[in-house]
Backbone as JSON, one array per atom type, in Angstrom:
{
  "sequence": "MDDTPGRTPATLHPLRAAARETGFTLSCEERTGNLLAVLAAARPGGRILELGTGVGEGTAWLLSGMDGASSLVTVELDPAVQAVARRQLGADPRVTFAATDGGDWLEAYDGEPFDLVFADTWPGKFTHLGRALELVAPGGTYLIDDLFPQPGWPEDHAVSVERLLAELEEREDFRSVRLGWASGLLMAVRSG",
  "N": [[-66.36, -63.52, 87.78], [-65.68, -66.76, 86.72], [-63.74, -67.87, 84.11], [-62.92, -70.35, 83.33], [-63.13, -73.19, 81.3], [-66.07, -75.15, 81.48], [-66.56, -77.54, 80.34], [-64.64, -79.96, 78.74], [-62.87, -81.41, 75.96], [-62.95, -84.98, 75.66], [-60.62, -86.15, 74.81], [-58.63, -84.48, 75.63], [-57.19, -84.84, 78.07], [-55.49, -87.21, 77.69], [-53.92, -86.12, 75.62], [-52.67, -83.96, 76.87], [-51.15, -85.35, 78.75], [-49.42, -86.74, 77.04], [-48.12, -84.56, 75.9], [-46.69, -83.61, 78.11], [-45.0, -85.83, 78.51], [-43.47, -85.79, 76.18], [-42.27, -83.35, 76.39], [-43.4, -81.15, 75.18], [-44.4, -77.86, 75.17], [-46.02, -75.91, 74.11], [-48.79, -75.96, 73.82], [-52.26, -75.3, 73.04], [-53.9, -72.88, 74.96], [-56.39, -73.38, 77.46], [-58.65, -71.66, 77.65], [-58.56, -70.39, 75.21], [-58.91, -72.65, 73.67], [-61.56, -73.33, 74.37], [-62.89, -71.16, 73.21], [-62.3, -71.73, 70.54], [-63.81, -74.09, 70.21], [-66.4, -73.06, 70.46], [-66.47, -71.26, 68.28], [-66.2, -73.11, 66.18], [-68.55, -74.55, 66.54], [-70.37, -72.66, 65.8], [-70.43, -72.77, 63.1], [-72.04, -74.75, 61.35], [-71.4, -77.54, 59.29], [-69.01, -76.46, 58.58], [-65.86, -75.42, 57.15], [-62.65, -75.8, 58.28], [-59.45, -74.54, 59.14], [-56.45, -75.23, 60.71], [-53.44, -73.93, 61.62], [-50.61, -75.17, 62.78], [-50.6, -77.75, 64.45], [-49.36, -78.94, 66.68], [-49.34, -81.04, 69.51], [-51.99, -81.54, 69.35], [-53.95, -80.38, 71.01], [-55.44, -77.98, 70.5], [-56.65, -78.9, 68.19], [-58.27, -80.92, 69.23], [-60.09, -79.38, 70.7], [-61.3, -77.92, 68.61], [-62.49, -80.05, 67.12], [-64.3, -80.91, 69.05], [-66.25, -78.97, 69.0], [-67.23, -79.04, 66.43], [-69.74, -80.04, 64.03], [-71.07, -83.08, 62.53], [-70.89, -82.71, 59.78], [-68.86, -80.99, 59.32], [-65.43, -80.11, 58.47], [-61.91, -80.42, 59.06], [-58.7, -79.24, 58.47], [-55.47, -79.71, 59.53], [-52.27, -78.43, 60.08], [-48.85, -79.11, 60.52], [-45.44, -78.56, 61.17], [-43.58, -80.27, 62.47], [-43.37, -83.61, 62.29], [-43.09, -85.57, 64.28], [-44.15, -84.44, 66.58], [-46.76, -83.95, 65.7], [-47.55, -86.56, 65.4], [-48.46, -87.42, 67.86], [-50.97, -86.2, 68.03], [-52.17, -87.43, 65.83], [-52.3, -90.09, 66.69], [-54.16, -89.93, 68.8], [-56.38, -88.61, 67.68], [-56.71, -89.26, 65.06], [-58.53, -91.16, 64.08], [-60.88, -89.89, 63.68], [-63.03, -89.04, 61.15], [-63.42, -86.45, 60.26], [-61.15, -84.95, 60.32], [-58.13, -83.95, 58.71], [-54.74, -84.49, 58.48], [-51.77, -82.67, 57.86], [-48.42, -82.92, 57.46], [-46.16, -80.73, 57.21], [-44.35, -77.74, 56.31], [-46.0, -74.84, 57.37], [-46.06, -72.45, 55.87], [-45.3, -73.35, 53.32], [-47.46, -75.04, 52.83], [-49.59, -73.21, 52.79], [-48.89, -71.69, 50.53], [-49.11, -73.61, 48.52], [-51.73, -74.53, 48.58], [-54.8, -74.87, 46.88], [-57.54, -74.99, 47.1], [-60.98, -74.66, 48.22], [-62.07, -71.77, 50.18], [-61.9, -71.21, 53.78], [-64.09, -71.4, 56.62], [-63.26, -70.87, 59.14], [-60.14, -69.93, 60.24], [-57.48, -70.79, 62.14], [-54.58, -69.59, 63.25], [-51.94, -70.76, 64.74], [-49.24, -70.69, 64.82], [-46.12, -69.5, 63.4], [-46.24, -69.25, 60.43], [-48.91, -67.92, 58.59], [-49.5, -66.1, 60.42], [-47.24, -64.42, 61.49], [-45.71, -64.71, 59.25], [-46.61, -65.12, 55.81], [-49.12, -63.97, 56.1], [-50.92, -62.52, 54.42], [-51.64, -64.5, 52.57], [-52.9, -66.38, 54.24], [-55.12, -64.87, 55.06], [-56.4, -64.55, 52.62], [-57.53, -67.03, 52.39], [-59.71, -67.07, 54.04], [-63.11, -67.37, 54.09], [-65.81, -65.25, 52.86], [-67.45, -63.67, 55.52], [-66.25, -65.38, 57.21], [-64.03, -66.41, 59.92], [-60.95, -65.38, 61.32], [-58.49, -66.32, 63.53], [-55.99, -65.64, 65.91], [-53.46, -66.46, 68.3], [-51.27, -66.21, 71.2], [-50.16, -63.63, 71.43], [-49.29, -62.17, 73.57], [-46.22, -61.66, 75.39], [-44.12, -64.51, 75.65], [-42.36, -67.02, 77.5], [-39.21, -67.79, 76.17], [-39.79, -66.95, 73.58], [-38.71, -65.38, 70.51], [-36.55, -62.46, 70.56], [-37.54, -60.41, 68.97], [-40.27, -60.68, 69.05], [-42.26, -58.95, 70.2], [-42.1, -56.72, 68.51], [-42.83, -57.92, 66.12], [-45.48, -58.62, 66.75], [-46.67, -56.07, 67.09], [-46.4, -55.05, 64.49], [-47.96, -56.91, 63.07], [-50.52, -56.52, 64.26], [-51.0, -53.86, 63.51], [-51.07, -54.14, 60.72], [-53.31, -55.8, 60.37], [-55.35, -54.19, 61.43], [-55.46, -52.17, 59.56], [-56.66, -53.27, 57.38], [-59.42, -53.19, 55.27], [-61.16, -55.14, 54.58], [-61.57, -56.81, 56.66], [-62.92, -57.05, 59.92], [-61.77, -56.5, 63.1], [-61.04, -57.62, 66.48], [-59.3, -57.17, 69.46], [-58.36, -59.38, 72.0], [-57.64, -59.3, 75.22], [-56.86, -61.52, 76.93], [-56.23, -64.92, 78.07], [-53.66, -66.16, 76.09], [-53.32, -63.86, 74.73], [-55.13, -62.7, 72.19], [-56.38, -62.24, 68.84], [-59.2, -61.69, 66.95], [-60.66, -61.78, 63.8], [-63.09, -60.94, 61.37], [-64.05, -61.65, 58.1], [-65.34, -59.23, 56.05], [-66.33, -59.04, 53.5]],
  "CA": [[-66.76, -64.62, 86.92], [-64.61, -67.71, 86.39], [-63.83, -68.19, 82.7], [-62.38, -71.68, 83.08], [-64.14, -73.99, 80.6], [-66.77, -76.14, 82.28], [-66.58, -78.8, 79.58], [-63.44, -80.12, 77.93], [-62.91, -82.61, 75.12], [-62.5, -86.2, 76.33], [-59.26, -86.47, 74.36], [-57.69, -83.48, 76.11], [-56.32, -85.35, 79.13], [-54.38, -87.98, 77.13], [-53.05, -85.24, 74.84], [-51.84, -83.22, 77.83], [-50.17, -86.3, 79.3], [-48.43, -86.97, 75.99], [-47.33, -83.33, 75.77], [-45.73, -83.62, 79.22], [-44.02, -86.89, 78.26], [-42.57, -85.4, 75.09], [-41.69, -82.05, 76.68], [-44.02, -80.13, 74.35], [-44.95, -76.86, 76.09], [-46.69, -74.84, 73.37], [-50.17, -76.33, 73.53], [-53.34, -74.32, 73.08], [-54.4, -72.54, 76.28], [-57.75, -73.94, 77.46], [-59.68, -70.65, 77.35], [-58.52, -70.27, 73.76], [-59.55, -73.87, 73.17], [-63.01, -73.21, 74.53], [-63.34, -70.24, 72.17], [-62.25, -72.48, 69.28], [-64.97, -74.99, 70.16], [-67.6, -72.23, 70.22], [-66.42, -70.78, 66.9], [-66.47, -74.25, 65.31], [-69.97, -74.89, 66.68], [-71.15, -71.62, 65.13], [-70.33, -73.0, 61.66], [-72.45, -76.1, 60.93], [-70.88, -77.87, 57.97], [-67.9, -75.54, 58.33], [-64.52, -75.82, 56.71], [-61.78, -75.19, 59.28], [-58.01, -74.72, 58.96], [-55.6, -74.97, 61.87], [-52.02, -73.88, 61.29], [-49.89, -75.47, 64.01], [-51.28, -78.82, 65.19], [-48.7, -79.32, 67.92], [-49.76, -82.39, 69.91], [-53.4, -81.7, 69.03], [-54.93, -79.87, 71.98], [-56.34, -77.1, 69.76], [-57.4, -79.78, 67.28], [-59.31, -81.57, 70.04], [-61.12, -78.38, 70.99], [-62.04, -77.67, 67.37], [-63.33, -81.22, 66.84], [-65.38, -81.0, 70.03], [-67.31, -78.03, 68.63], [-67.68, -79.26, 65.06], [-70.78, -81.03, 63.79], [-70.65, -84.2, 61.7], [-70.68, -82.3, 58.4], [-67.71, -80.08, 59.26], [-64.13, -80.71, 58.19], [-60.77, -79.7, 59.62], [-57.35, -79.53, 58.0], [-54.52, -79.2, 60.51], [-50.94, -78.44, 59.48], [-47.78, -79.05, 61.52], [-44.1, -78.75, 60.63], [-42.86, -81.36, 63.14], [-44.18, -84.83, 62.22], [-43.04, -86.32, 65.54], [-45.11, -83.8, 67.48], [-48.09, -84.19, 65.16], [-47.88, -87.99, 65.57], [-49.26, -87.54, 69.09], [-52.35, -85.85, 67.65], [-52.67, -88.47, 64.92], [-52.65, -91.29, 67.49], [-55.36, -89.67, 69.62], [-57.51, -88.0, 66.96], [-56.67, -89.65, 63.64], [-59.66, -92.0, 63.67], [-62.03, -89.02, 63.4], [-63.01, -88.79, 59.7], [-63.57, -85.03, 59.96], [-59.85, -84.27, 60.38], [-57.06, -84.31, 57.79], [-53.45, -84.0, 58.98], [-50.72, -82.4, 56.89], [-47.13, -82.74, 58.12], [-45.34, -79.93, 56.3], [-44.21, -76.35, 56.71], [-47.25, -74.12, 57.17], [-45.92, -71.51, 54.76], [-45.34, -74.12, 52.07], [-48.84, -75.52, 52.65], [-50.41, -72.06, 52.38], [-48.55, -71.32, 49.15], [-49.5, -74.66, 47.58], [-53.16, -74.85, 48.67], [-55.62, -74.25, 45.83], [-58.93, -75.41, 47.28], [-61.99, -73.7, 48.68], [-61.72, -71.04, 51.39], [-62.3, -71.78, 55.07], [-64.98, -70.6, 57.46], [-62.48, -70.52, 60.32], [-58.7, -70.16, 60.15], [-56.79, -70.58, 63.41], [-53.14, -69.56, 63.03], [-51.31, -70.98, 66.04], [-47.82, -70.82, 64.53], [-45.65, -68.32, 62.67], [-46.9, -69.11, 59.12], [-50.33, -67.57, 58.71], [-49.59, -65.05, 61.43], [-46.09, -63.52, 61.33], [-45.31, -64.86, 57.85], [-47.71, -65.61, 54.97], [-50.39, -63.44, 56.6], [-51.82, -62.21, 53.31], [-52.16, -65.75, 52.0], [-53.86, -66.94, 55.2], [-56.34, -64.07, 55.02], [-57.08, -64.88, 51.36], [-58.23, -68.31, 52.54], [-60.88, -66.91, 54.91], [-64.32, -67.15, 53.29], [-66.62, -64.11, 53.29], [-68.17, -63.96, 56.76], [-65.44, -66.31, 57.99], [-63.27, -65.9, 61.06], [-59.51, -65.6, 61.43], [-58.14, -66.2, 64.95], [-54.6, -65.88, 66.27], [-53.18, -66.41, 69.74], [-49.87, -66.02, 71.59], [-49.72, -62.27, 71.16], [-48.58, -61.71, 74.76], [-44.87, -62.23, 75.48], [-44.05, -65.88, 76.17], [-40.99, -67.43, 77.76], [-38.56, -68.47, 75.06], [-40.08, -66.36, 72.28], [-37.6, -64.56, 70.0], [-36.51, -61.09, 71.07], [-38.32, -59.5, 68.12], [-41.69, -61.06, 69.1], [-43.11, -57.78, 70.45], [-42.11, -55.91, 67.29], [-43.64, -58.67, 65.16], [-46.88, -58.49, 67.16], [-47.14, -54.71, 66.77], [-46.51, -54.95, 63.02], [-49.11, -57.73, 62.7], [-51.75, -55.85, 64.68], [-51.19, -52.68, 62.66], [-51.46, -54.59, 59.38], [-54.68, -56.3, 60.43], [-56.27, -53.08, 61.68], [-55.55, -51.36, 58.35], [-57.4, -53.98, 56.33], [-60.83, -52.81, 55.24], [-61.98, -56.32, 54.3], [-61.71, -57.56, 57.91], [-63.24, -56.32, 61.15], [-61.05, -57.26, 64.11], [-61.12, -57.27, 67.89], [-58.22, -57.72, 70.28], [-58.86, -60.0, 73.23], [-56.53, -59.25, 76.16], [-56.89, -62.6, 77.93], [-55.55, -66.15, 77.66], [-52.29, -65.85, 75.68], [-53.39, -62.67, 73.87], [-55.78, -63.14, 70.96], [-57.03, -61.32, 67.93], [-60.17, -62.34, 66.09], [-61.08, -60.92, 62.7], [-64.12, -61.53, 60.5], [-64.0, -61.1, 56.74], [-66.6, -58.51, 55.83], [-66.87, -59.08, 52.16]],
  "C": [[-65.53, -65.46, 86.61], [-64.77, -68.09, 84.92], [-63.15, -69.51, 82.34], [-63.46, -72.51, 82.39], [-64.76, -75.05, 81.52], [-66.78, -77.51, 81.63], [-65.33, -78.85, 78.72], [-63.57, -81.38, 77.08], [-62.35, -83.83, 75.87], [-61.06, -86.54, 75.98], [-58.21, -85.53, 74.93], [-56.72, -84.04, 77.14], [-55.2, -86.25, 78.59], [-53.41, -87.14, 76.3], [-52.13, -84.44, 75.76], [-50.77, -84.12, 78.44], [-49.06, -86.57, 78.29], [-47.55, -85.74, 75.8], [-46.29, -83.27, 76.88], [-44.62, -84.64, 78.98], [-43.01, -86.49, 77.2], [-41.88, -84.06, 75.33], [-42.25, -80.93, 75.82], [-44.76, -79.14, 75.25], [-45.77, -75.77, 75.4], [-48.14, -75.15, 73.02], [-51.14, -75.17, 73.69], [-53.82, -74.13, 74.52], [-55.89, -72.88, 76.33], [-58.85, -72.9, 77.26], [-59.74, -70.39, 75.85], [-59.2, -71.48, 73.13], [-61.06, -73.81, 73.26], [-63.6, -72.26, 73.49], [-63.33, -70.93, 70.81], [-63.46, -73.4, 69.13], [-66.25, -74.22, 69.85], [-67.62, -71.73, 68.78], [-66.69, -71.91, 65.91], [-67.94, -74.63, 65.36], [-70.86, -73.89, 65.95], [-71.18, -71.81, 63.61], [-70.75, -74.42, 61.3], [-71.99, -76.37, 59.5], [-69.66, -77.06, 57.6], [-66.63, -76.22, 57.87], [-63.53, -75.06, 57.58], [-60.32, -75.53, 58.96], [-57.32, -74.34, 60.25], [-54.15, -75.02, 61.41], [-51.24, -74.02, 62.59], [-50.64, -76.49, 64.85], [-50.7, -78.99, 66.58], [-49.06, -80.75, 68.25], [-51.26, -82.58, 69.77], [-54.4, -81.17, 70.04], [-55.92, -78.9, 71.32], [-57.23, -77.89, 68.81], [-58.55, -80.43, 68.02], [-60.45, -80.6, 70.36], [-61.96, -78.1, 69.74], [-62.99, -78.83, 67.06], [-64.51, -81.31, 67.8], [-66.53, -80.05, 69.72], [-67.92, -78.27, 67.26], [-68.84, -80.25, 65.0], [-70.25, -82.09, 62.82], [-70.37, -83.84, 60.26], [-69.49, -81.37, 58.23], [-66.43, -80.84, 58.94], [-63.03, -79.8, 58.7], [-59.5, -80.19, 58.94], [-56.41, -78.91, 59.02], [-53.1, -79.47, 60.03], [-49.89, -78.27, 60.57], [-46.44, -79.36, 60.86], [-43.42, -79.99, 61.18], [-43.7, -82.64, 63.14], [-44.17, -85.64, 63.5], [-44.03, -85.75, 66.55], [-46.53, -84.09, 67.0], [-48.52, -85.65, 65.31], [-48.69, -88.23, 66.83], [-50.72, -87.26, 68.77], [-52.95, -86.93, 66.76], [-53.09, -89.72, 65.7], [-53.96, -91.1, 68.25], [-56.58, -89.3, 68.8], [-57.66, -88.49, 65.53], [-57.82, -90.51, 63.17], [-60.9, -91.16, 63.34], [-62.0, -88.65, 61.91], [-63.13, -87.32, 59.32], [-62.23, -84.3, 59.87], [-58.88, -84.85, 59.36], [-55.78, -83.68, 58.32], [-52.49, -83.78, 57.82], [-49.44, -82.11, 57.67], [-46.19, -82.05, 57.14], [-45.21, -78.53, 56.89], [-45.51, -75.6, 56.4], [-47.2, -73.12, 56.03], [-45.97, -72.21, 53.42], [-46.77, -74.59, 51.79], [-49.72, -74.38, 52.16], [-50.15, -71.68, 50.93], [-49.07, -72.33, 48.14], [-51.01, -74.91, 47.54], [-53.94, -74.12, 47.58], [-57.08, -74.65, 45.91], [-59.83, -74.27, 47.73], [-61.52, -72.96, 49.93], [-62.31, -71.71, 52.64], [-63.2, -70.82, 55.84], [-64.29, -70.13, 58.73], [-61.03, -70.9, 60.05], [-58.11, -69.81, 61.5], [-55.3, -70.7, 63.16], [-52.45, -69.59, 64.38], [-49.82, -71.26, 65.85], [-47.39, -69.61, 63.72], [-46.29, -68.2, 61.3], [-48.41, -68.9, 59.28], [-50.56, -66.47, 59.71], [-48.45, -64.05, 61.19], [-45.45, -63.63, 59.95], [-46.55, -65.35, 57.1], [-49.09, -65.12, 55.43], [-51.37, -63.18, 55.46], [-52.44, -63.46, 52.72], [-53.18, -66.38, 52.94], [-55.18, -66.19, 55.15], [-57.12, -64.29, 53.72], [-57.93, -66.14, 51.49], [-59.42, -68.25, 53.49], [-62.07, -66.57, 54.01], [-65.03, -65.88, 53.74], [-67.48, -64.49, 54.5], [-67.41, -64.91, 57.67], [-64.59, -65.61, 59.03], [-61.8, -66.31, 60.97], [-59.16, -65.36, 62.9], [-56.67, -66.5, 65.13], [-54.45, -65.74, 67.77], [-51.7, -66.13, 69.95], [-49.34, -64.64, 71.23], [-49.07, -61.62, 72.38], [-47.18, -62.32, 74.76], [-44.92, -63.6, 76.17], [-42.6, -66.2, 76.48], [-40.42, -68.18, 76.55], [-38.88, -67.92, 73.68], [-38.87, -65.56, 71.82], [-37.7, -63.13, 70.52], [-37.37, -60.13, 70.26], [-39.82, -59.82, 68.13], [-42.59, -59.84, 69.26], [-43.21, -56.9, 69.21], [-42.97, -56.6, 66.23], [-45.13, -58.55, 65.47], [-47.42, -57.11, 66.79], [-47.33, -54.53, 65.27], [-47.75, -55.71, 62.54], [-50.42, -57.03, 63.05], [-52.03, -54.63, 63.81], [-51.66, -53.08, 61.27], [-52.91, -55.07, 59.36], [-55.68, -55.16, 60.62], [-56.45, -52.2, 60.45], [-56.42, -52.0, 57.27], [-58.89, -53.6, 56.4], [-61.73, -54.0, 54.98], [-62.14, -57.22, 55.53], [-62.06, -56.6, 59.04], [-62.63, -57.11, 62.29], [-61.28, -56.72, 65.52], [-59.95, -57.94, 68.6], [-58.83, -58.23, 71.58], [-57.69, -60.14, 74.19], [-56.64, -60.28, 77.26], [-56.28, -63.85, 77.3], [-54.12, -65.77, 77.26], [-52.22, -64.6, 74.81], [-53.9, -63.06, 72.51], [-56.2, -61.96, 70.1], [-57.97, -62.16, 67.06], [-60.61, -61.33, 65.05], [-62.1, -61.66, 61.84], [-64.04, -60.83, 59.15], [-65.34, -60.49, 56.4], [-67.12, -58.61, 54.42], [-66.11, -59.95, 51.23]]
}
């Protein structure tokens, strides 16, 4: 079976071209993106949080699955990188961009929880994990990627991944599954 997505967001090609032009190499893998679109589609009127906008490829996938009543907040540390996403996707009223450190954003946020939290950067995954999980609504989904070794990752990445997986598996308020494909994923659903 070929698991290459059969349908991609129309905005994906210009975002990929912009990523190449700017030298940005950490974009969302397309199988992960397809899963994001499906998870967003499963939550009509859903509230979604993306930690790590990058140039917006994951954002594009999320928007492609969302209905008109859904909303997305996407957070990125590097405003120059996020500017690519803003140019391509900023006209969509369902998305709000925050250019700030993800950890700072998580600590300062005091709004409603989210139906889907996608942590595609260190804050919300390797740091500030507890805070990110607090923001998942009951029955909501927490998704992380990039758990397989990647070129250029810090030497302690594998140790960080093992610690993260152990911490998530110990939590009784989340049920999780490891997905050994794409860049290495873990999906967890808040049980109560």
